Coordinates of C-alpha atoms in Angstrom, one line a residue:
M1 CA 8.5 200.8 -70.7
S2 CA 5.0 201.3 -69.2
N3 CA 4.9 197.6 -68.3
I4 CA 7.9 197.8 -66.1
F5 CA 6.6 200.9 -64.3
L6 CA 3.2 199.2 -63.7
F7 CA 4.9 196.1 -62.5
S8 CA 7.1 198.1 -60.1
L9 CA 4.1 200.0 -58.8
I10 CA 2.2 196.9 -58.1
I11 CA 5.1 195.3 -56.2
G12 CA 5.6 198.6 -54.3
L13 CA 2.0 198.8 -53.2
I14 CA 1.8 195.1 -52.2
T15 CA 5.1 195.4 -50.3
A16 CA 3.9 198.5 -48.3
L17 CA 0.6 196.8 -47.5
V18 CA 2.4 193.7 -46.2
V19 CA 5.2 195.5 -44.3
I20 CA 3.3 198.4 -42.7
P21 CA 0.9 197.5 -39.9
I22 CA -2.6 198.5 -41.1
M23 CA -4.0 199.1 -37.6
R24 CA -3.2 202.7 -36.4
G25 CA -0.9 203.0 -33.4
Q26 CA 1.3 200.0 -34.0
L27 CA 4.2 202.2 -35.1
S28 CA 3.7 205.2 -32.9
G29 CA 2.4 203.7 -29.6
T30 CA -0.9 202.9 -28.0
K31 CA -1.9 206.2 -26.5
K32 CA -5.1 207.7 -27.7
E33 CA -3.3 210.9 -28.8
D34 CA -0.8 208.9 -30.8
K35 CA -3.5 207.0 -32.6
K36 CA -4.7 210.2 -34.2
K37 CA -1.3 210.8 -35.9
P38 CA -1.0 209.8 -39.6
S39 CA 1.4 207.0 -38.8
F40 CA 0.3 204.8 -41.7
I41 CA 0.3 207.2 -44.7
I42 CA 3.9 208.4 -44.7
P43 CA 5.6 205.0 -44.1
F44 CA 3.3 203.5 -46.7
I45 CA 4.2 206.1 -49.4
T46 CA 7.9 205.9 -48.5
I47 CA 8.1 202.1 -48.7
T48 CA 6.0 202.1 -51.9
I49 CA 8.4 204.5 -53.6
L50 CA 11.5 202.8 -52.3
T51 CA 10.3 199.4 -53.4
M52 CA 9.3 200.7 -56.8
V53 CA 12.8 202.2 -57.4
L54 CA 14.5 199.0 -56.3
T55 CA 12.2 196.8 -58.4
F56 CA 12.5 199.0 -61.5
T57 CA 16.3 199.1 -61.2
F58 CA 16.7 195.3 -60.6
Y59 CA 14.4 194.3 -63.5
Y60 CA 15.7 196.9 -65.9
F61 CA 19.3 196.0 -65.6
T62 CA 19.0 192.2 -65.2
N63 CA 16.3 191.8 -67.9
L64 CA 14.7 189.1 -65.8
D65 CA 11.2 188.0 -66.8
R66 CA 8.5 190.0 -65.0
N67 CA 6.4 187.1 -63.8
F68 CA 5.3 187.3 -60.2
T69 CA 6.9 183.9 -59.6
S70 CA 10.3 185.5 -60.0
L71 CA 9.7 187.3 -56.7
W72 CA 9.4 184.2 -54.5
I73 CA 12.5 185.0 -52.4
F74 CA 11.5 188.6 -52.1
A75 CA 8.0 187.5 -51.0
I76 CA 9.4 185.3 -48.2
I77 CA 11.5 188.2 -46.8
V78 CA 8.7 190.8 -47.1
T79 CA 6.0 188.6 -45.5
A80 CA 8.4 187.6 -42.7
I81 CA 9.1 191.3 -41.9
G82 CA 5.3 192.1 -42.1
T83 CA 4.6 189.3 -39.7
I84 CA 7.2 190.5 -37.2
L85 CA 6.0 194.1 -37.2
S86 CA 2.3 193.4 -36.9
N87 CA 0.2 192.3 -33.9
G88 CA -3.0 190.4 -33.1
K89 CA -5.2 189.2 -35.9
E90 CA -3.1 191.1 -38.4
R91 CA -0.1 189.1 -37.4
L92 CA -2.1 185.9 -37.8
I93 CA -3.2 186.8 -41.3
K94 CA 0.3 187.9 -42.4
G95 CA 1.8 184.8 -40.7
I96 CA -0.4 182.6 -42.9
I97 CA 0.7 184.5 -46.0
F98 CA 4.3 184.1 -44.9
A99 CA 3.8 180.4 -44.3
A100 CA 2.3 180.1 -47.8
S101 CA 5.2 182.0 -49.4
F102 CA 7.7 179.9 -47.5
I103 CA 6.0 176.6 -48.7
I104 CA 6.1 177.9 -52.2
G105 CA 9.8 178.8 -51.8
I106 CA 10.5 175.2 -50.6
Y107 CA 8.6 173.9 -53.6
F108 CA 10.7 176.0 -55.9
L109 CA 13.9 174.8 -54.2
I110 CA 13.2 171.1 -54.3
A111 CA 11.7 171.1 -57.8
P112 CA 14.9 169.7 -59.3
V113 CA 14.6 166.7 -57.1
F114 CA 11.1 165.7 -58.2
N115 CA 11.0 166.8 -61.8
A116 CA 14.1 164.9 -63.0
N117 CA 11.9 162.1 -64.6
E118 CA 9.8 164.7 -66.3
K119 CA 12.9 166.4 -67.7
F120 CA 14.2 163.1 -69.0
N121 CA 10.9 162.1 -70.6
Q122 CA 10.7 165.6 -72.2
V123 CA 14.0 165.2 -74.0
K124 CA 14.0 161.4 -74.5
M125 CA 15.8 160.7 -77.8
E126 CA 15.2 158.2 -80.5
E127 CA 18.0 155.7 -80.5
Q128 CA 19.9 154.4 -83.5
V129 CA 23.2 152.5 -84.0
E130 CA 25.2 154.7 -86.4
I131 CA 24.8 157.8 -88.6
Q132 CA 24.7 157.5 -92.3
A133 CA 28.1 157.3 -94.0
F134 CA 29.5 160.7 -95.1
D135 CA 29.4 161.4 -98.9
E136 CA 33.1 161.3 -99.9
T137 CA 32.5 163.8 -102.7
K138 CA 31.4 166.5 -100.3
T139 CA 33.5 168.8 -98.1
P140 CA 32.6 168.9 -94.4
A141 CA 32.1 172.2 -92.7
S142 CA 35.5 171.8 -90.9
V143 CA 37.1 175.3 -90.6
P144 CA 37.5 175.7 -86.8
P145 CA 35.9 178.8 -85.3
Q146 CA 39.1 180.0 -83.6
F147 CA 40.9 180.0 -86.9
A148 CA 37.9 181.8 -88.6
R149 CA 37.9 184.4 -85.8
N150 CA 41.6 185.1 -86.2
K151 CA 41.1 185.7 -89.9
M152 CA 38.3 188.0 -89.3
K153 CA 40.3 190.0 -86.7
K154 CA 43.1 190.4 -89.3
A155 CA 40.5 191.8 -91.8
F156 CA 39.1 194.2 -89.3
G157 CA 40.6 197.1 -91.2
Q158 CA 37.7 196.9 -93.6
V159 CA 35.4 198.3 -90.8
P160 CA 34.9 202.1 -90.9
N161 CA 35.9 203.9 -87.6
T162 CA 37.7 200.7 -86.6
S163 CA 38.5 202.0 -83.1
Y164 CA 34.8 202.1 -82.1
Y165 CA 34.2 198.4 -82.6
E166 CA 35.2 194.8 -81.9
L167 CA 34.3 191.4 -83.3
G168 CA 31.2 189.9 -81.8
Q169 CA 30.1 186.3 -81.3
L170 CA 31.0 183.9 -84.0
Q171 CA 28.5 181.3 -85.3
I172 CA 28.0 179.1 -88.3
Q173 CA 25.0 178.9 -90.7
K174 CA 23.9 178.2 -94.3
V175 CA 23.5 181.3 -96.6
N176 CA 22.6 180.7 -100.2
N177 CA 23.4 177.0 -99.9
E178 CA 27.0 177.8 -98.6
F179 CA 28.2 177.1 -95.1
V180 CA 29.6 180.3 -93.6
Y181 CA 30.7 181.8 -90.3
I182 CA 28.9 185.0 -89.3
A183 CA 30.2 187.5 -86.8
P184 CA 28.7 190.9 -86.1
V185 CA 30.7 194.0 -85.4
E186 CA 30.0 195.2 -81.9
F187 CA 30.7 198.3 -79.9
S188 CA 33.9 198.2 -77.8
G189 CA 32.5 200.2 -74.9
F190 CA 29.9 202.7 -73.5
F191 CA 31.4 205.9 -74.9
K192 CA 32.0 204.2 -78.3
W193 CA 28.3 203.4 -78.4
W194 CA 27.4 206.9 -77.3
N195 CA 29.4 208.4 -80.2
G196 CA 28.7 205.7 -82.8
D197 CA 24.9 205.0 -82.1
K198 CA 24.9 202.1 -84.6
T199 CA 27.2 199.3 -85.8
P200 CA 28.2 199.2 -89.5
G201 CA 27.7 195.5 -90.3
Y202 CA 29.1 192.0 -90.0
F203 CA 31.8 189.6 -91.3
T204 CA 31.2 186.4 -93.2
L205 CA 33.7 183.6 -94.0
S206 CA 33.5 180.2 -95.6
A207 CA 33.2 177.3 -93.2
T208 CA 34.5 174.8 -95.7
D209 CA 37.4 176.6 -97.4
S210 CA 40.3 177.4 -95.1
S211 CA 42.0 179.5 -97.8
A212 CA 39.0 181.8 -98.2
N213 CA 39.2 185.4 -96.9
P214 CA 36.6 187.2 -94.7
K215 CA 34.2 189.6 -96.3
F216 CA 32.7 192.6 -94.5
I217 CA 29.1 193.2 -95.3
K218 CA 27.7 196.7 -94.6
A219 CA 24.4 196.7 -92.7
D220 CA 23.4 199.3 -90.1
M221 CA 22.4 197.8 -86.8
V222 CA 21.0 200.0 -83.9
Y223 CA 19.7 197.3 -81.6
T224 CA 22.7 195.1 -80.7
P225 CA 24.0 193.1 -77.7
S226 CA 26.7 195.8 -77.1
S227 CA 24.3 198.8 -77.2
Y228 CA 23.1 200.4 -74.0
F229 CA 19.8 201.4 -72.3
Q230 CA 16.8 201.1 -74.6
K231 CA 19.0 200.1 -77.6
N232 CA 20.4 197.1 -75.8
L233 CA 19.1 194.1 -77.7
E234 CA 18.2 191.9 -74.8
R235 CA 16.5 194.8 -73.0
H236 CA 14.6 195.7 -76.2
I237 CA 13.3 192.1 -76.4
R238 CA 12.4 192.0 -72.7
M239 CA 10.5 195.3 -73.0
N240 CA 8.4 193.8 -75.8
Y241 CA 8.0 190.4 -74.2
P242 CA 8.1 191.0 -70.4
K243 CA 6.8 187.5 -69.4
R244 CA 8.7 185.3 -71.9
I245 CA 11.2 182.8 -70.6
F246 CA 14.4 183.0 -72.6
Y247 CA 17.3 180.6 -72.6
G248 CA 20.6 181.2 -74.3
Q249 CA 22.3 184.2 -75.9
T250 CA 21.0 186.2 -78.8
Q251 CA 22.3 185.0 -82.2
L252 CA 22.7 186.8 -85.5
E253 CA 21.1 185.1 -88.5
I254 CA 21.4 186.2 -92.1
D255 CA 18.8 185.7 -94.8
D256 CA 19.7 184.8 -98.4
E257 CA 19.7 188.5 -99.4
G258 CA 22.3 189.3 -96.7
K259 CA 19.9 191.1 -94.3
P260 CA 20.8 190.5 -90.6
Y261 CA 18.3 189.5 -87.9
Y262 CA 18.9 188.8 -84.2
I263 CA 17.0 185.9 -82.7
R264 CA 16.5 184.5 -79.2
T265 CA 15.0 181.2 -78.1
Y266 CA 12.1 181.2 -75.7
G267 CA 10.1 178.5 -74.0
S268 CA 8.7 177.4 -70.6
F269 CA 9.8 176.0 -67.3
V270 CA 9.5 172.3 -66.7
T271 CA 8.3 172.7 -63.1
A272 CA 8.1 175.8 -60.9
R273 CA 10.9 178.0 -62.2
N274 CA 13.2 175.0 -63.0
G275 CA 14.2 173.4 -66.3
F276 CA 13.5 174.7 -69.8
K277 CA 11.7 173.5 -72.9
A278 CA 12.2 175.4 -76.1
E279 CA 9.0 176.5 -77.9
G280 CA 9.9 179.3 -80.3
I281 CA 11.9 182.4 -81.1
V282 CA 11.7 186.1 -81.0
M283 CA 13.3 187.8 -84.1
V284 CA 14.4 191.4 -84.2
D285 CA 15.3 193.6 -87.1
P286 CA 18.4 195.3 -85.6
K287 CA 18.0 198.4 -87.8
T288 CA 14.4 199.3 -86.9
G289 CA 13.8 197.3 -83.7
E290 CA 10.8 195.6 -85.2
T291 CA 10.1 192.3 -83.3
M292 CA 8.4 189.1 -84.5
D293 CA 7.4 186.0 -82.6
Y294 CA 7.5 182.5 -84.1
K295 CA 6.7 179.1 -82.8
L296 CA 9.4 176.5 -83.7
A297 CA 7.2 175.0 -86.4
D298 CA 6.8 178.4 -88.1
V299 CA 10.4 179.7 -88.0
P300 CA 11.5 181.2 -91.3
K301 CA 13.5 178.9 -93.5
F302 CA 16.7 181.0 -93.5
I303 CA 17.1 180.6 -89.7
D304 CA 19.3 177.6 -88.9
G305 CA 19.8 178.0 -85.1
A306 CA 16.2 178.4 -83.8
V307 CA 17.0 176.3 -80.8
S308 CA 19.9 177.9 -79.0
P309 CA 23.0 175.8 -78.4
E310 CA 22.6 176.5 -74.6
A311 CA 19.1 175.0 -74.7
V312 CA 20.5 171.9 -76.6
S313 CA 23.3 171.5 -74.1
L314 CA 20.8 171.6 -71.2
Q315 CA 18.7 169.0 -73.1
N316 CA 21.7 166.8 -73.4
S317 CA 22.5 167.0 -69.7
Y318 CA 18.9 166.0 -68.9
Y319 CA 19.1 163.0 -71.2
G320 CA 22.5 161.9 -69.8
K321 CA 21.9 162.4 -66.1
Y322 CA 18.3 161.7 -65.3
I323 CA 17.7 158.3 -67.0
H324 CA 16.9 156.8 -63.5
G325 CA 15.9 159.9 -61.7
F326 CA 17.6 162.6 -59.6
W327 CA 19.2 160.6 -56.8
N328 CA 20.7 158.1 -59.2
S329 CA 22.5 161.0 -61.0
L330 CA 24.3 161.8 -57.7
F331 CA 25.0 158.4 -56.1
G332 CA 24.4 155.1 -58.0
K333 CA 25.0 156.7 -61.4
S334 CA 23.6 153.6 -63.1
D335 CA 23.5 154.2 -66.9
V336 CA 24.5 157.8 -66.4
K337 CA 26.4 159.4 -69.3
L338 CA 28.0 162.9 -69.3
P339 CA 27.8 165.1 -72.4
S340 CA 31.2 166.3 -73.6
D341 CA 32.3 169.9 -73.0
E342 CA 34.5 170.0 -76.2
G343 CA 31.8 171.6 -78.4
T344 CA 32.4 175.0 -80.0
E345 CA 29.2 176.6 -78.9
A346 CA 27.9 176.0 -75.3
N347 CA 29.5 172.5 -75.3
V348 CA 27.9 171.5 -78.6
S349 CA 29.3 171.6 -82.2
P350 CA 27.1 172.7 -85.1
I351 CA 27.4 170.5 -88.2
F352 CA 25.4 170.1 -91.4
N353 CA 24.0 167.0 -93.1
E354 CA 23.9 166.3 -96.8
E355 CA 20.6 168.1 -97.1
G356 CA 22.1 171.3 -95.6
E357 CA 20.2 170.9 -92.3
M358 CA 22.1 172.0 -89.2
Y359 CA 22.5 169.7 -86.2
Y360 CA 24.2 170.1 -82.9
F361 CA 26.7 167.3 -82.2
T362 CA 27.6 166.0 -78.7
D363 CA 29.4 162.9 -77.6
F364 CA 28.7 161.3 -74.2
T365 CA 31.3 159.7 -71.9
S366 CA 31.3 157.8 -68.6
P367 CA 31.1 159.7 -65.3
K368 CA 34.0 157.6 -64.1
E369 CA 37.2 159.6 -64.0
G370 CA 40.1 158.5 -66.2
V371 CA 37.8 156.8 -68.8
D372 CA 37.9 158.2 -72.3
S373 CA 35.5 155.6 -73.8
M374 CA 32.5 157.1 -75.6
L375 CA 29.1 155.8 -74.6
G376 CA 27.3 157.3 -77.6
Y377 CA 26.6 160.6 -79.3
S378 CA 23.7 162.7 -80.2
L379 CA 22.5 164.9 -83.1
T380 CA 19.9 167.5 -82.3
N381 CA 18.0 169.3 -85.1
S382 CA 18.8 173.0 -84.6
R383 CA 15.4 174.1 -85.9
T384 CA 13.1 171.7 -84.2
G385 CA 15.0 170.5 -81.1
K386 CA 14.3 166.9 -82.0
A387 CA 17.3 164.7 -81.1
T388 CA 18.6 161.2 -82.0
Y389 CA 21.0 159.3 -79.8
Y390 CA 23.5 157.0 -81.6
T391 CA 24.9 154.1 -79.5
G392 CA 27.6 153.2 -82.0
N393 CA 28.6 149.6 -82.6
L394 CA 28.1 148.0 -79.2
E395 CA 30.6 145.3 -80.0
E396 CA 33.4 147.9 -80.2
S397 CA 34.6 150.5 -77.7
Y398 CA 34.7 154.0 -79.2
M399 CA 37.1 156.7 -78.1
D400 CA 35.5 159.9 -77.0
S401 CA 36.4 163.4 -78.2
Q402 CA 38.8 164.0 -75.3
G403 CA 40.7 160.9 -76.3
A404 CA 41.0 162.1 -79.9
L405 CA 42.3 165.5 -78.7
Q406 CA 44.9 163.7 -76.5
I407 CA 46.1 161.7 -79.4
I408 CA 46.7 164.9 -81.5
E409 CA 48.4 166.6 -78.5
K410 CA 50.9 163.6 -78.3
K411 CA 51.3 163.4 -82.0
F412 CA 52.4 167.0 -82.3
I413 CA 53.9 167.4 -78.8
E414 CA 57.1 169.0 -80.0
K415 CA 55.3 171.6 -82.1
K416 CA 52.7 172.2 -79.4
W417 CA 49.8 171.9 -81.8
Q418 CA 46.3 171.1 -80.5
G419 CA 43.0 169.9 -81.9
E420 CA 39.8 171.9 -81.9
M421 CA 36.2 171.1 -82.7
P422 CA 36.3 167.3 -82.8
V423 CA 33.3 165.8 -84.7
L424 CA 32.4 162.2 -85.2
Y425 CA 31.7 161.1 -88.8
N426 CA 30.9 157.8 -90.5
F427 CA 33.8 157.7 -93.0
Y428 CA 33.7 154.6 -95.2
G429 CA 31.6 152.7 -92.6
E430 CA 34.1 153.5 -89.8
A431 CA 33.2 155.8 -86.9
S432 CA 35.9 158.4 -87.1
W433 CA 36.9 161.7 -85.5
L434 CA 37.7 164.6 -87.8
V435 CA 39.7 167.3 -85.9
P436 CA 41.2 170.5 -87.3
V437 CA 44.7 171.0 -85.8
L438 CA 45.8 174.5 -84.8
D439 CA 49.2 175.9 -83.8
S440 CA 49.8 177.9 -80.7
N441 CA 48.8 181.1 -82.5
G442 CA 45.5 179.7 -83.5
F443 CA 46.3 179.1 -87.2
L444 CA 45.1 176.0 -89.0
Q445 CA 47.9 173.6 -89.8
N446 CA 46.1 170.4 -90.9
Y447 CA 43.2 168.1 -90.6
F448 CA 43.5 164.9 -88.5
I449 CA 41.3 161.8 -88.9
V450 CA 41.4 159.0 -86.4
S451 CA 39.3 155.9 -86.1
A452 CA 37.1 155.9 -82.9
A453 CA 37.3 152.1 -82.6
N454 CA 41.0 151.7 -83.7
P455 CA 43.0 154.7 -82.6
E456 CA 46.1 153.3 -84.2
I457 CA 44.6 154.1 -87.6
S458 CA 45.0 157.9 -88.2
V459 CA 46.1 160.3 -90.9
Y460 CA 46.4 164.0 -91.4
A461 CA 46.6 166.3 -94.5
N462 CA 46.2 169.9 -95.5
T463 CA 42.5 169.6 -96.5
P464 CA 39.6 167.4 -95.2
N465 CA 39.2 165.8 -98.6
E466 CA 42.9 164.9 -98.9
A467 CA 42.8 163.5 -95.4
L468 CA 39.8 161.4 -96.4
K469 CA 41.7 159.9 -99.4
Q470 CA 44.6 159.0 -97.1
Y471 CA 42.2 157.6 -94.5
K472 CA 40.6 155.2 -96.9
T473 CA 44.0 153.7 -97.7
A474 CA 44.9 153.6 -94.0
L475 CA 41.7 151.8 -93.2
Q476 CA 42.4 149.1 -95.8
K477 CA 46.0 148.8 -94.7
G478 CA 44.7 148.4 -91.2
G479 CA 42.6 145.5 -92.3
S480 CA 39.3 147.3 -92.2
S481 CA 36.7 147.0 -94.9
V482 CA 35.7 150.2 -96.7
D483 CA 32.0 150.9 -97.1
G484 CA 31.0 154.2 -98.6
R485 CA 27.4 154.4 -97.8
G486 CA 27.1 158.1 -98.7
T487 CA 25.6 159.3 -101.9
A488 CA 28.5 157.9 -104.0
E489 CA 26.9 155.8 -106.7
E490 CA 27.6 152.0 -106.8
K491 CA 28.7 150.9 -110.3
Q492 CA 29.8 147.8 -112.1
V493 CA 32.5 147.3 -114.7
S494 CA 34.2 144.4 -116.5
G495 CA 37.7 144.5 -118.0
T496 CA 41.2 143.2 -118.1
V497 CA 43.8 143.8 -115.4
V498 CA 46.8 145.9 -116.8
R499 CA 48.8 146.3 -113.6
V500 CA 48.7 144.9 -110.0
Y501 CA 50.4 146.0 -106.8
K502 CA 50.1 144.1 -103.6
E503 CA 51.2 145.3 -100.2
K504 CA 51.1 143.3 -96.9
S505 CA 49.2 145.1 -94.1
G506 CA 49.0 143.2 -90.9
D507 CA 47.0 140.0 -91.3
Y508 CA 45.7 141.1 -94.7
T509 CA 46.9 142.2 -98.1
L510 CA 46.0 145.5 -99.8
I511 CA 45.6 145.0 -103.6
S512 CA 45.7 148.0 -106.0
F513 CA 45.1 147.3 -109.7
L514 CA 44.6 149.2 -113.0
L515 CA 42.0 148.1 -115.6
D516 CA 42.2 148.6 -119.3
N517 CA 39.6 151.4 -119.0
N518 CA 42.4 153.4 -117.3
K519 CA 40.7 153.3 -113.9
N520 CA 42.4 152.4 -110.6
F521 CA 40.8 150.3 -107.9
I522 CA 41.8 149.2 -104.4
I523 CA 40.5 146.3 -102.3
S524 CA 41.6 144.5 -99.1
S525 CA 41.9 140.7 -98.8
E526 CA 39.8 141.1 -95.6
S527 CA 36.7 141.8 -97.7
N528 CA 37.6 139.4 -100.6
S529 CA 40.2 136.7 -99.7
L530 CA 40.5 135.5 -103.3
A531 CA 41.7 138.9 -104.4
I532 CA 45.3 137.9 -103.4
Y533 CA 45.4 135.7 -106.6
L534 CA 44.7 138.6 -108.9
K535 CA 47.4 139.0 -111.6
E536 CA 47.9 140.9 -114.8
G537 CA 45.8 139.7 -117.7
D538 CA 42.9 138.5 -115.6
R539 CA 39.4 139.3 -116.7
V540 CA 37.5 140.7 -113.7
N541 CA 34.0 141.9 -112.8
V542 CA 34.2 144.8 -110.3
H543 CA 31.5 146.4 -108.2
Y544 CA 32.8 149.7 -106.9
L545 CA 31.8 153.0 -105.4
D546 CA 32.2 156.0 -107.8
T547 CA 33.8 158.4 -105.3
E548 CA 35.7 160.2 -108.0
E549 CA 38.9 159.5 -106.3
D550 CA 42.2 158.3 -107.9
F551 CA 41.7 154.8 -106.4
L552 CA 38.1 153.7 -106.3
P553 CA 37.0 151.4 -103.4
V554 CA 35.9 148.0 -104.5
K555 CA 32.9 146.3 -102.8
N556 CA 33.0 143.0 -104.7
L557 CA 35.6 141.5 -107.1
T558 CA 35.0 138.4 -109.3
I559 CA 38.0 136.9 -111.2
E560 CA 36.8 135.0 -114.3
G561 CA 38.0 131.4 -114.5
L562 CA 39.1 131.3 -110.8
L563 CA 37.9 128.2 -109.0
E564 CA 35.7 127.1 -111.9

């Protein structure tokens, strides 16, 4: 608190010195008897106190950083007033100060025009073609946040003194190697905070199992986003770090013992007071108020979202807009791509890879209206901020997330169901959108998978894994090859064909067969044209992916004696 008082005092003194004419007589006249009056002291004290009060009030309630650069607009106004009220040499000196502050203000205003290239170079991403294929034996974190939030609200009766509280911001993270949603219990108003003093805990819910129920975890939290005055979390952070530049909201993170911590991302401006580059986090124990400061490289392992989704969304906009500078982003728009706004957190969607690392997913589309073709997509590491941009197969045109949502809307137009949280995966070597489908009440109805390159290939089922099984069959029926480049092990087996079933699918044939080892296999004639000659009793050599499914995808099939 002493810092904000000192800051306000300094601003008050400087303002009074600039505004009040220093030479006696300028406020009271030029007569000799008037020059003896104490015309300087009283106005000086009055303006100092008034400015101190206004400065303290503004910075206390806005939680703005207390760097002197944050006063550039105020400096222009004050120096302009001081110049007008003064005379002679004093006016000249204050006029020079006004001119300097005005030039600095112009610099701050036009900084976005000249630092566009610097912003782009700062966030320039490594480029690749396609992400690694998803492991078919795993379950993606695919429970939509709206559905999770609805379930938590229905379980709110677990909270003591329920009327005091409401559900806070929802976010996903990994706790004890499980993907879960976390939502703190927050105060529902000023008087509830006044009477309650502290919140009782938070909710947790599986992000992979839609049938799971929320659990309320007791954990007293005094410093929260919904508390007031000195107990308000953002104000508490600002009081301890008055000059830090923060970007994005505070987030709740849970360690593996279930202890909650709030974190907030800090960094630096790119130029002047424009742009942002994430550099670290401030972590707060909400029970005691103890604060800790970590650079991104030193962030504790249990923290998944060290870089706020707002900072990642800003980074994506820099990468998409400023590839050829500021003016191109407004007029020519050559190579400009716009990040999607369909993400679940600040226009980005958190997902996890097979190692349990969290990334923010965003797809990019054309700035041209009416175009739903995806230009690429990015994955940004949520702990380091390092991003990779995936171009996709340049020989194919991928549908963007908005296009996938439109397909779902038309598919279930009578039921008025809609998709939420579209995420692009590599399923069996095919770029595919996985989208949870919700009804008008926000309840999960099914999971929809549609090919990004071939929108006519789509399936839906009650679970993501069931939808994956159907999708594999749909891909083969559609004439696409199936390539499971996840962690499924490639194996080889020889045996005798017991049963064969062939089904025509477009220009190709889908062949399902049973070997004498009681395992079922499936292959398309697109990947092996000779497979159409397969019959019962044939001896075959099969290379397949052990996905632990009912029908195992075949990569290569050799029929003994054929064409020998």
